[in-house]
XYZ file of C-alpha atoms in Angstrom:
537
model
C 129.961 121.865 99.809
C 127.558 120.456 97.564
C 125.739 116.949 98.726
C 124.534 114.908 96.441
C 121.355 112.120 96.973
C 122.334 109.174 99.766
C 121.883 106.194 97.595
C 119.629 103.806 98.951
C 122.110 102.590 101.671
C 123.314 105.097 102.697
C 120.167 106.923 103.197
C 118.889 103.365 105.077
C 121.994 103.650 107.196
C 121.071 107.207 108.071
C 117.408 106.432 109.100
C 118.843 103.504 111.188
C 121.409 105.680 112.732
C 118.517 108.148 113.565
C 115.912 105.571 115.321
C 113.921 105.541 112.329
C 111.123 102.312 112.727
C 111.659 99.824 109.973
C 108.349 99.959 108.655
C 108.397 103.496 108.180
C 111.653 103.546 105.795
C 109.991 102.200 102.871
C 107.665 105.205 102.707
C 109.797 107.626 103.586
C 112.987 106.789 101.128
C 109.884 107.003 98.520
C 109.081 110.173 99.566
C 112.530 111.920 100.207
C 114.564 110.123 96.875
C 117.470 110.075 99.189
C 117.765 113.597 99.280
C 119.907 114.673 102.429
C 117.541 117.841 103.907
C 114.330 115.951 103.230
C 115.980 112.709 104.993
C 116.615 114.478 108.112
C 113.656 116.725 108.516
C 111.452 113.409 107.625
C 113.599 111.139 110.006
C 112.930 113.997 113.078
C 109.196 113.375 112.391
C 109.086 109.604 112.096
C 111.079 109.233 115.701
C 108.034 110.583 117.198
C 105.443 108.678 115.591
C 103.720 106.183 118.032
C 105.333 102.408 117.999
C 102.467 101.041 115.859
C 102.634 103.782 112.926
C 102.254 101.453 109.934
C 102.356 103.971 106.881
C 104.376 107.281 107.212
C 103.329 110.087 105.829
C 105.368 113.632 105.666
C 103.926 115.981 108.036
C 103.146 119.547 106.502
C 105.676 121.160 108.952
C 108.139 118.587 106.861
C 106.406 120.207 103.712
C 106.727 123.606 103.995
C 110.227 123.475 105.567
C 111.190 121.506 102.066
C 109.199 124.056 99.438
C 110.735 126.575 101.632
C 114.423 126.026 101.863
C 114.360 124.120 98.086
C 111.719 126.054 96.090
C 111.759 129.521 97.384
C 109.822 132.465 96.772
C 107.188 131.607 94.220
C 107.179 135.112 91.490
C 103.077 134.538 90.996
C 100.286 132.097 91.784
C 101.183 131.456 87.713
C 104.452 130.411 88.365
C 102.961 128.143 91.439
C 100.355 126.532 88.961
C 102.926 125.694 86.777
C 105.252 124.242 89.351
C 102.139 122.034 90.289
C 101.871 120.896 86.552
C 105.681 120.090 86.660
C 104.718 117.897 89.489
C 101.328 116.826 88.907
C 102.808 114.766 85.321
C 105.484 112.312 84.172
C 106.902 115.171 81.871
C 106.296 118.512 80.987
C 106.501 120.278 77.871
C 105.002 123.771 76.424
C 102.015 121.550 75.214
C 101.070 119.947 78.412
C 101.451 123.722 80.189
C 99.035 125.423 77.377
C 96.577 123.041 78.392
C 96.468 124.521 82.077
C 97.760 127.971 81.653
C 97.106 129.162 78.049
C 98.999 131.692 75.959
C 101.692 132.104 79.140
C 103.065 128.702 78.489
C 106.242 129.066 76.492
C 107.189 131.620 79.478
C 106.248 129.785 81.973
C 108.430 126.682 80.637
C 111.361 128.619 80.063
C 110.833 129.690 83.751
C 111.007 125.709 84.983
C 113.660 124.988 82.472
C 115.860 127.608 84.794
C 115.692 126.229 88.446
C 117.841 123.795 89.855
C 115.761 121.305 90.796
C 114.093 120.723 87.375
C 116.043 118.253 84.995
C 115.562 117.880 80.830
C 115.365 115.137 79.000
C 114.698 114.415 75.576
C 110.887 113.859 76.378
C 110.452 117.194 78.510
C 110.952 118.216 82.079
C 110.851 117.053 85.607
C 111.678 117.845 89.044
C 113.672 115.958 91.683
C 111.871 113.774 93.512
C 111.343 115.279 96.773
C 110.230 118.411 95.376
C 108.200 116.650 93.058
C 106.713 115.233 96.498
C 106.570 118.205 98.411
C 104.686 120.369 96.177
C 101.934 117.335 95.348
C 101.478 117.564 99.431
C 101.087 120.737 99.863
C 98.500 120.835 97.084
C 96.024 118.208 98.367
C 96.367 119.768 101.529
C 96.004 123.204 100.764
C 93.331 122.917 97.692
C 92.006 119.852 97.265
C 89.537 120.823 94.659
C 92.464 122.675 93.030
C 94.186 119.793 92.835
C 91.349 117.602 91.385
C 90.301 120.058 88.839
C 94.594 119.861 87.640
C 93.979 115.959 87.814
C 90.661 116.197 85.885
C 91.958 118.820 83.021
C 95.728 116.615 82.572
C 93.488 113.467 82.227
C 91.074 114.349 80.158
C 93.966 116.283 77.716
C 96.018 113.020 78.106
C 93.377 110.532 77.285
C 92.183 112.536 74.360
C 95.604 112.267 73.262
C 95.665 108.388 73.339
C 92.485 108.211 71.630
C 93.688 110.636 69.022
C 97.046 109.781 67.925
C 98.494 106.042 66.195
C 99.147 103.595 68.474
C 102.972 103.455 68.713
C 102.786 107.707 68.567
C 100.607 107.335 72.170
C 102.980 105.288 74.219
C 104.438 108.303 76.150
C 101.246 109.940 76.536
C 99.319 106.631 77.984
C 102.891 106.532 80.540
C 101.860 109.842 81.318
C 98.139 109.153 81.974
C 99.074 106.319 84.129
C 101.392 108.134 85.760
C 98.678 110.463 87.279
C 97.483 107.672 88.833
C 100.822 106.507 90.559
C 99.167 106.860 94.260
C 97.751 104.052 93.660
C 99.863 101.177 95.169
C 99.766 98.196 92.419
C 99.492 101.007 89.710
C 103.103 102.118 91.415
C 104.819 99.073 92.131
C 103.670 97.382 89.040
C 104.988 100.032 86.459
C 108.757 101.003 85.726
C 108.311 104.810 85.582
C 111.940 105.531 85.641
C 113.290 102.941 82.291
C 110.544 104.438 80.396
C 112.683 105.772 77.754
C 114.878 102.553 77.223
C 112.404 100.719 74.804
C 110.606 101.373 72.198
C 108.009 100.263 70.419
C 107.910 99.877 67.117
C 105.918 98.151 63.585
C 106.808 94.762 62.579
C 109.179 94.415 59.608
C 110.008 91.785 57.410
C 113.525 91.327 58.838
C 111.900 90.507 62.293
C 110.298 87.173 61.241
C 113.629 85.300 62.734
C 113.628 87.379 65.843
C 109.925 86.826 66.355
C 110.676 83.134 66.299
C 113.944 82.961 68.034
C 112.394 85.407 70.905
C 109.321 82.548 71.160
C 111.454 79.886 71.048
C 113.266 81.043 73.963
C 111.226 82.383 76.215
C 107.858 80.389 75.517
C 108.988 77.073 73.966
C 108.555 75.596 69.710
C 104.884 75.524 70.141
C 104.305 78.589 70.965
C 106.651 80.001 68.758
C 104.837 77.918 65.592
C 101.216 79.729 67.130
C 103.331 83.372 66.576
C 104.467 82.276 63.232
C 100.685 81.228 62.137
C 99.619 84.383 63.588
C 102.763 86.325 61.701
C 101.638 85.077 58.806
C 98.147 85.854 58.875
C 98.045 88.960 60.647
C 101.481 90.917 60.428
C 100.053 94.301 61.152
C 99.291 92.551 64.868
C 102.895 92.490 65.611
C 105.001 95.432 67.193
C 108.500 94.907 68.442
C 110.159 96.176 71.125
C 113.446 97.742 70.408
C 116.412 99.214 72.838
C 116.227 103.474 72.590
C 119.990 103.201 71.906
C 121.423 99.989 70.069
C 117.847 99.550 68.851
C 117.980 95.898 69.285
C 114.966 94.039 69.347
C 114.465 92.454 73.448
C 110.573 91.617 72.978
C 107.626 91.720 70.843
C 103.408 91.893 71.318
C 100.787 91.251 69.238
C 97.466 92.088 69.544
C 94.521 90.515 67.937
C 90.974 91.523 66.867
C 88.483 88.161 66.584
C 84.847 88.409 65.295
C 84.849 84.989 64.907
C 86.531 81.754 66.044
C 90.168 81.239 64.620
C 89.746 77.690 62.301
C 92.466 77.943 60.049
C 94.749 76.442 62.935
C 94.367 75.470 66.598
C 95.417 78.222 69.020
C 94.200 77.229 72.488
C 94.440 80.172 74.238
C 92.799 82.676 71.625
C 90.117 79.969 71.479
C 89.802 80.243 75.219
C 89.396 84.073 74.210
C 86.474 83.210 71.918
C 84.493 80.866 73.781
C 84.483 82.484 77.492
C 83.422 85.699 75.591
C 80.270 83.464 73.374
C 79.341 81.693 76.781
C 79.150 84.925 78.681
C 78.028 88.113 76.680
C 78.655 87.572 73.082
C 79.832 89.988 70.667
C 77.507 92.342 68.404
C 77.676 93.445 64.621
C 80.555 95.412 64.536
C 82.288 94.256 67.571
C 85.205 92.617 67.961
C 86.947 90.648 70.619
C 90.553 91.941 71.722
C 93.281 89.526 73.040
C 96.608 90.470 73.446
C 98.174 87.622 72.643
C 101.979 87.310 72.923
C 103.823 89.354 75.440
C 107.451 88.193 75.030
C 110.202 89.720 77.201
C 113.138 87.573 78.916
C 113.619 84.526 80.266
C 113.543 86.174 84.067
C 109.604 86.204 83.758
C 107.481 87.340 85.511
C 109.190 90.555 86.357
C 108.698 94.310 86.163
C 110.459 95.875 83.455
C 110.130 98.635 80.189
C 109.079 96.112 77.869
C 106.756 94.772 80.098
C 105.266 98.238 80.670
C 105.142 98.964 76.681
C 102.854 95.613 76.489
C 100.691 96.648 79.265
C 100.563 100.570 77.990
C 99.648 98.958 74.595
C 97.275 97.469 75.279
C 94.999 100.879 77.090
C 95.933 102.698 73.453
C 94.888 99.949 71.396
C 90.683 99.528 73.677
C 90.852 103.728 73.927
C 91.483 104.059 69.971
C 88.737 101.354 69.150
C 86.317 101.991 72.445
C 82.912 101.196 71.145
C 83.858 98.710 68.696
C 85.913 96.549 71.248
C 83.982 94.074 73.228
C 85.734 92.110 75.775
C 89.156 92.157 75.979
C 91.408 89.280 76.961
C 95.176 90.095 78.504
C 97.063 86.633 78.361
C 100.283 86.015 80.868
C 101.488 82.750 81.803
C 99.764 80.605 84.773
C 101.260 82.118 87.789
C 99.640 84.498 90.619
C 102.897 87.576 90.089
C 100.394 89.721 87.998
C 96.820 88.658 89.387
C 97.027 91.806 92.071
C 97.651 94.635 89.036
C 95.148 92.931 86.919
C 92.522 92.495 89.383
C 93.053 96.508 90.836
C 92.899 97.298 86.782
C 89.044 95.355 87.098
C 90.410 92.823 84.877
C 89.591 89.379 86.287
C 90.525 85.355 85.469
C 88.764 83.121 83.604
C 88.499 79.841 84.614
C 90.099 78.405 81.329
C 93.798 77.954 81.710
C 94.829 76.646 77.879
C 98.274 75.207 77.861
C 100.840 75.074 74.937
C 103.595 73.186 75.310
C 104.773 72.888 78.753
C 102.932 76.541 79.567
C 99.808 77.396 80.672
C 98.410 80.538 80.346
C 95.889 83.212 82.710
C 93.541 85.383 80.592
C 92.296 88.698 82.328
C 89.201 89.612 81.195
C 87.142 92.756 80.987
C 84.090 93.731 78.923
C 84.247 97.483 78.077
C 80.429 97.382 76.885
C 79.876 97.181 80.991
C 82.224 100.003 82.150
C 83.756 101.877 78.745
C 87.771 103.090 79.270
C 86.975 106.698 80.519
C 84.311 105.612 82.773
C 87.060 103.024 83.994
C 89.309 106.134 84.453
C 86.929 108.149 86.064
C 86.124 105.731 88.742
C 89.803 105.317 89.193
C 90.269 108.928 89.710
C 87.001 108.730 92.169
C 88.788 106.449 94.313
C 92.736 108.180 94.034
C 90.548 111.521 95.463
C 88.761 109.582 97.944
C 89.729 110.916 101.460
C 91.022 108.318 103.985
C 89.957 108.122 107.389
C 90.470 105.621 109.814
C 92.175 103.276 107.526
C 89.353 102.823 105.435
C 88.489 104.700 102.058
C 85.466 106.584 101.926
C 84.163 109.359 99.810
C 80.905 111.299 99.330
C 79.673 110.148 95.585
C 77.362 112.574 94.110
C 75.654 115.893 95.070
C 72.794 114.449 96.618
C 74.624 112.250 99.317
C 77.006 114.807 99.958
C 73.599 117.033 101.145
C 72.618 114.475 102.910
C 75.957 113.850 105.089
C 76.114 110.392 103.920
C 79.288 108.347 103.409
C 80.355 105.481 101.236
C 82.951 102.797 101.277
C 84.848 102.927 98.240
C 85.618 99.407 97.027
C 87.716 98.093 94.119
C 86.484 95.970 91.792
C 88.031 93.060 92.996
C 87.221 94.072 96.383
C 83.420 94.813 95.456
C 83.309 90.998 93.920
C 84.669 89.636 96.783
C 82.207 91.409 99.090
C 79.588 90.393 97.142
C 80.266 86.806 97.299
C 80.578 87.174 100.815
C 77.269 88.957 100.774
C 75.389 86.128 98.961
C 76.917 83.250 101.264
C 75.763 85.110 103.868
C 72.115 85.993 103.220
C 70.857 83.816 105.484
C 72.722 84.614 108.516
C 71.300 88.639 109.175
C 74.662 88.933 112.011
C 76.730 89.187 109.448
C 75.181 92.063 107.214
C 76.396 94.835 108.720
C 80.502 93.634 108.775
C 79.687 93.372 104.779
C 81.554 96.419 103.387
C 78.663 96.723 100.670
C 76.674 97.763 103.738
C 77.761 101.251 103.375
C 78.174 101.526 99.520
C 76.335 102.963 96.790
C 74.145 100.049 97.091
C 72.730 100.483 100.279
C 73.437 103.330 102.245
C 71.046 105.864 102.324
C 68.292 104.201 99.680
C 66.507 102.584 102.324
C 67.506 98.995 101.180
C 68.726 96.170 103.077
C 71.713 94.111 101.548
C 69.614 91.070 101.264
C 66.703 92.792 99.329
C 69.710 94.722 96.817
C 70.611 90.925 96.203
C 67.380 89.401 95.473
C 66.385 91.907 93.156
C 69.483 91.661 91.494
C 69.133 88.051 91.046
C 65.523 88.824 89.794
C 66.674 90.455 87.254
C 69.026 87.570 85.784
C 65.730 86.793 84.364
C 65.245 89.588 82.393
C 68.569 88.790 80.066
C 68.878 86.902 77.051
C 69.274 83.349 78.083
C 69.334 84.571 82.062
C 66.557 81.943 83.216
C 69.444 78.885 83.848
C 71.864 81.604 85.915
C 68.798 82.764 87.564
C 68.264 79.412 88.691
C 71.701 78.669 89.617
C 72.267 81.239 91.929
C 68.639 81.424 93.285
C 68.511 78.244 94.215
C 72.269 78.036 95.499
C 72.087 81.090 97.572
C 68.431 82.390 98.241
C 66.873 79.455 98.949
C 67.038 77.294 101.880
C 68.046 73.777 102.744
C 70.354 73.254 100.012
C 73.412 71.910 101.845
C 75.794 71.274 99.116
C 76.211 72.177 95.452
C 76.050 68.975 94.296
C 72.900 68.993 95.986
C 71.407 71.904 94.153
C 72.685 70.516 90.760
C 70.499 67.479 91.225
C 67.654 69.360 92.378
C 67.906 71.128 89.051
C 68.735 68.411 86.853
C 71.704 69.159 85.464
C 75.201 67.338 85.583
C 77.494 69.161 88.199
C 79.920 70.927 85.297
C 77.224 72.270 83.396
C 75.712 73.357 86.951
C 78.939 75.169 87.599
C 79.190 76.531 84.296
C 75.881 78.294 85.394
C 76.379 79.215 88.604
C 80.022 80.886 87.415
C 77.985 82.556 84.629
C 75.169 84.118 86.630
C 77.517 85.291 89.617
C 79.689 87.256 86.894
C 76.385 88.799 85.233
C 75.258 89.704 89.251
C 78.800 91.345 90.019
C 78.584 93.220 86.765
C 74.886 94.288 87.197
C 75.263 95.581 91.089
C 78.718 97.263 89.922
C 77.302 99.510 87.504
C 74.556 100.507 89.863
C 77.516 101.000 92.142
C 79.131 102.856 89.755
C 76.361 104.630 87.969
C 73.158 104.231 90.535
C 70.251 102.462 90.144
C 68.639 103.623 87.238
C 65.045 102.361 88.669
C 64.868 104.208 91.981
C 66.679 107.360 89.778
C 63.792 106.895 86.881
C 61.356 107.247 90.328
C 63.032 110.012 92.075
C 62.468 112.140 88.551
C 59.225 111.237 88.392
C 58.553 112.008 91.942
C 60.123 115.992 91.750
């Protein structure tokens, strides 16, 4: 008798009637897709797991009784390396397979298109979820530099793709970048994998003018809606609209704007929030351009994940990769609210302090300068961390041949996470108890360079100096955090002369410049004691 998938409450119902812990169902439906054999053979592992298990994970006895009984015999390690492709990406088609496996593509593709557990679609095929699951297990754990050389060469083929193609043409293949990435929790939860192929997006046309204004009206109020219209009429080849795969109605629309100067010939307040954080902070060059993506209209449910959401996001990584070098900072606008702050922050973008309101609406704008950390270094150091073994709760990974020689070991931070640390770190340079809890203490920083936390700091202040315009965040922050007896802000503002908001201003200013100097040495090294090491060998 053939079984189909549990749906979601039935396979819940199962797990309960098995003894499965509550806060290991989560994980394991993820893992399993409701599929009946993986459901059991996962559920006879979770019973056993100590009380206090937070975050199930299959067990490779689970694995290898799954490939067994639902993949088979494998015909070649060929065959296996394709299967692993099939896995490894959203999609796959003959193209994707040439990349990995050369002339034997179109075979091995008419191979997958054969088994039972691989399904077709219009964009290429996939496999069911648990074997999609099952094989990406029993890769890491079996080759884990197989598996990050498959990551590496799909990435790079991917990206190249994105930076290659027209915007609207690269959709699919940014989803399918992305979707390499999906370990990653708020990359995961924050993207609608799945709907992908509902939507569409498409050029503005001359009949959409009505829509474009109707959809504003709607969802974002009349002012706003007037802004789009100024915009439409200025800059129509800004606009894309998002259109239903099958009645191809239109249910959203973006736009996405290049400044390289102030916009006069109306008042938008949030684009002009755009412009001025980016002139106060790092301003532009000759032949850069700021990039805000302006209007991201969807449905009055707001905030909420959803395929046109997704095609706004996924925009916005073709539109930076096909103009990297010539885009400066880039701006992502969403509506006051903290529902997207966690995806934005993991993605290194962060707030600016500038809410701008139109109408009734105020509006976040995530900011990130790709001058500091281009888009495939940004991908890169995402795929550092997805690699990143984890061991006793906490990520670390060996960066570089050098430290893994030595033995030594790094905490891998996010970006937000690194900020936050080092905020912590400068509040806390005083008080030499509390250096060692700071998880900077064991990053790129620090470990194994012979530096204390304090001393990385101060020279890193130091060098605020050295920047256009650095002296008044030098003094900011030195005198706020490395000097003594300053017991209040307001008292280090009138030590310096300055009214408390402009104070602020500077203080805001030179921490951002100190996060993004320490992060690229975090990223990159520091290029001083490397500069020294060559000249010492």
């Amino acid at each position: 008798m053939a079984l189909r998938n549990l749906s979601p409450d039935e396979a819940a119902a199962l797990l309960d009637a098995r003894g499965v812990p509550r806060h290991s169902q989560a994980e394991l439906l993820a893992f399993t897709g409701g599929h009946p054999l993986a459901l059991a053979l996962a559920a006879a592992v979770a019973v056993r797991e100590p009380a206090h298990t937070t975050r199930w994970k299959p067990s490779m006895d689970v694995v290898a009784t799954l490939l067994t009984r639902l993949v088979g015999e494998v015909p070649s390690p060929l065959h296996r390396r394709a299967l692993e492709v099939c896995a490894r990406v959203h999609v796959t088609t003959e193209t994707l397979l040439r990349v990995v496996i050369g002339d034997d593509a179109a075979h091995m593709f008419a191979w997958l298109r054969e088994l039972p557990f691989i399904e077709s679609t219009q964009d290429g095929l996939f496999p069911h979820d648990v074997v999609r699951q099952a094989l990406e297990e029993d890769l890491r754990w079996r080759d884990p530099d197989g598996y990050a050389e498959l990551h590496g060469q799909l990435g790079r083929h991917l990206f190249d793709q994105i930076r290659s193609q027209p915007v609207i043409g690269t959709l699919s293949a940014v989803r399918s970048f992305l979707f390499l990435y999906r370990d990653d929790r708020y990359m995961s939860d924050f993207n609608s994998w799945r709907e992908a192929g509902e939507v569409r997006l498409t050029p503005y046309e001359a009949d959409d003018r009505h829509t474009i204004a109707s959809l504003a009206t709607e969802i974002e109020g009349r002012e706003s809606a007037a802004l789009a219209q100024a915009w439409l009429e200025r800059r129509p080849d800004a606009f894309r609209m998002c259109r239903t795969a099958r009645e191809n109605k239109v249910v959203g629309f973006s736009t996405w704007l290049r400044l390289t100067e102030t916009p006069e010939a109306f008042h938008d307040p949030v684009a002009e929030a755009a412009w001025n954080h980016a002139r106060a902070t790092q301003p532009i060059r000759d032949g850069e351009h700021v990039a805000v993506a302006r209007f991201s209209v969807t449905s009055r449910e707001y905030p909420k994940i959803s395929p046109v959401e997704n095609l706004h996001q996924w925009r916005t990584l073709a539109e930076v990769a096909k103009t990297e070098g010539r885009v400066a900072w880039m701006y992502v606008v969403v509506r006051a609210g903290t529902f997207w702050t966690p995806y934005m922050t993991s993605l290194g973008l962060q707030p600016i302090a500038e809410q701008p309101r139109v109408g009734a609406l105020a509006y976040t704008l995530f900011a990130i300068d790709w001058r500091v950390q281009p888009v495939w270094a940004w991908a890169e150091e995402k795929t550092r961390l997805m690699l990143s073994h984890v061991r006793d709760g906490a990520r670390t990974a060996r960066t570089g041949d050098e430290e893994v020689r030595r033995g030594t070991e790094f905490t891998v931070l996010s970006r937000p996470e690194f900020d936050a640390a080092l905020r912590d770190a400068l509040r806390a340079y005083f008080r030499p108890r509390e250096w060692s809890a700071n998880p900077l203490a064991l990053s790129r920083l620090t470990a194994g360079t012979g530096r204390t936390l304090p001393e990385v700091l101060a020279a890193a202040v130091e060098g605020l100096r050295e920047e256009a315009g650095g002296e008044k965040y030098y003094r900011a922050v030195s005198q706020t955090y490395l000097t003594k007896g300053m017991p209040t802000q307001q008292a280090v503002a009138a030590r310096l002369g300055l009214p408390f908001s402009t104070y602020r201003r500077h203080l805001t200013g030179g921490i951002a410049r100190l996060c993004d100097a320490l992060w690229r040495q975090e990223i990159y090294g520091d290029p001083a004691a490397q500069v020294s090491a060559r000249q010492a060998h």
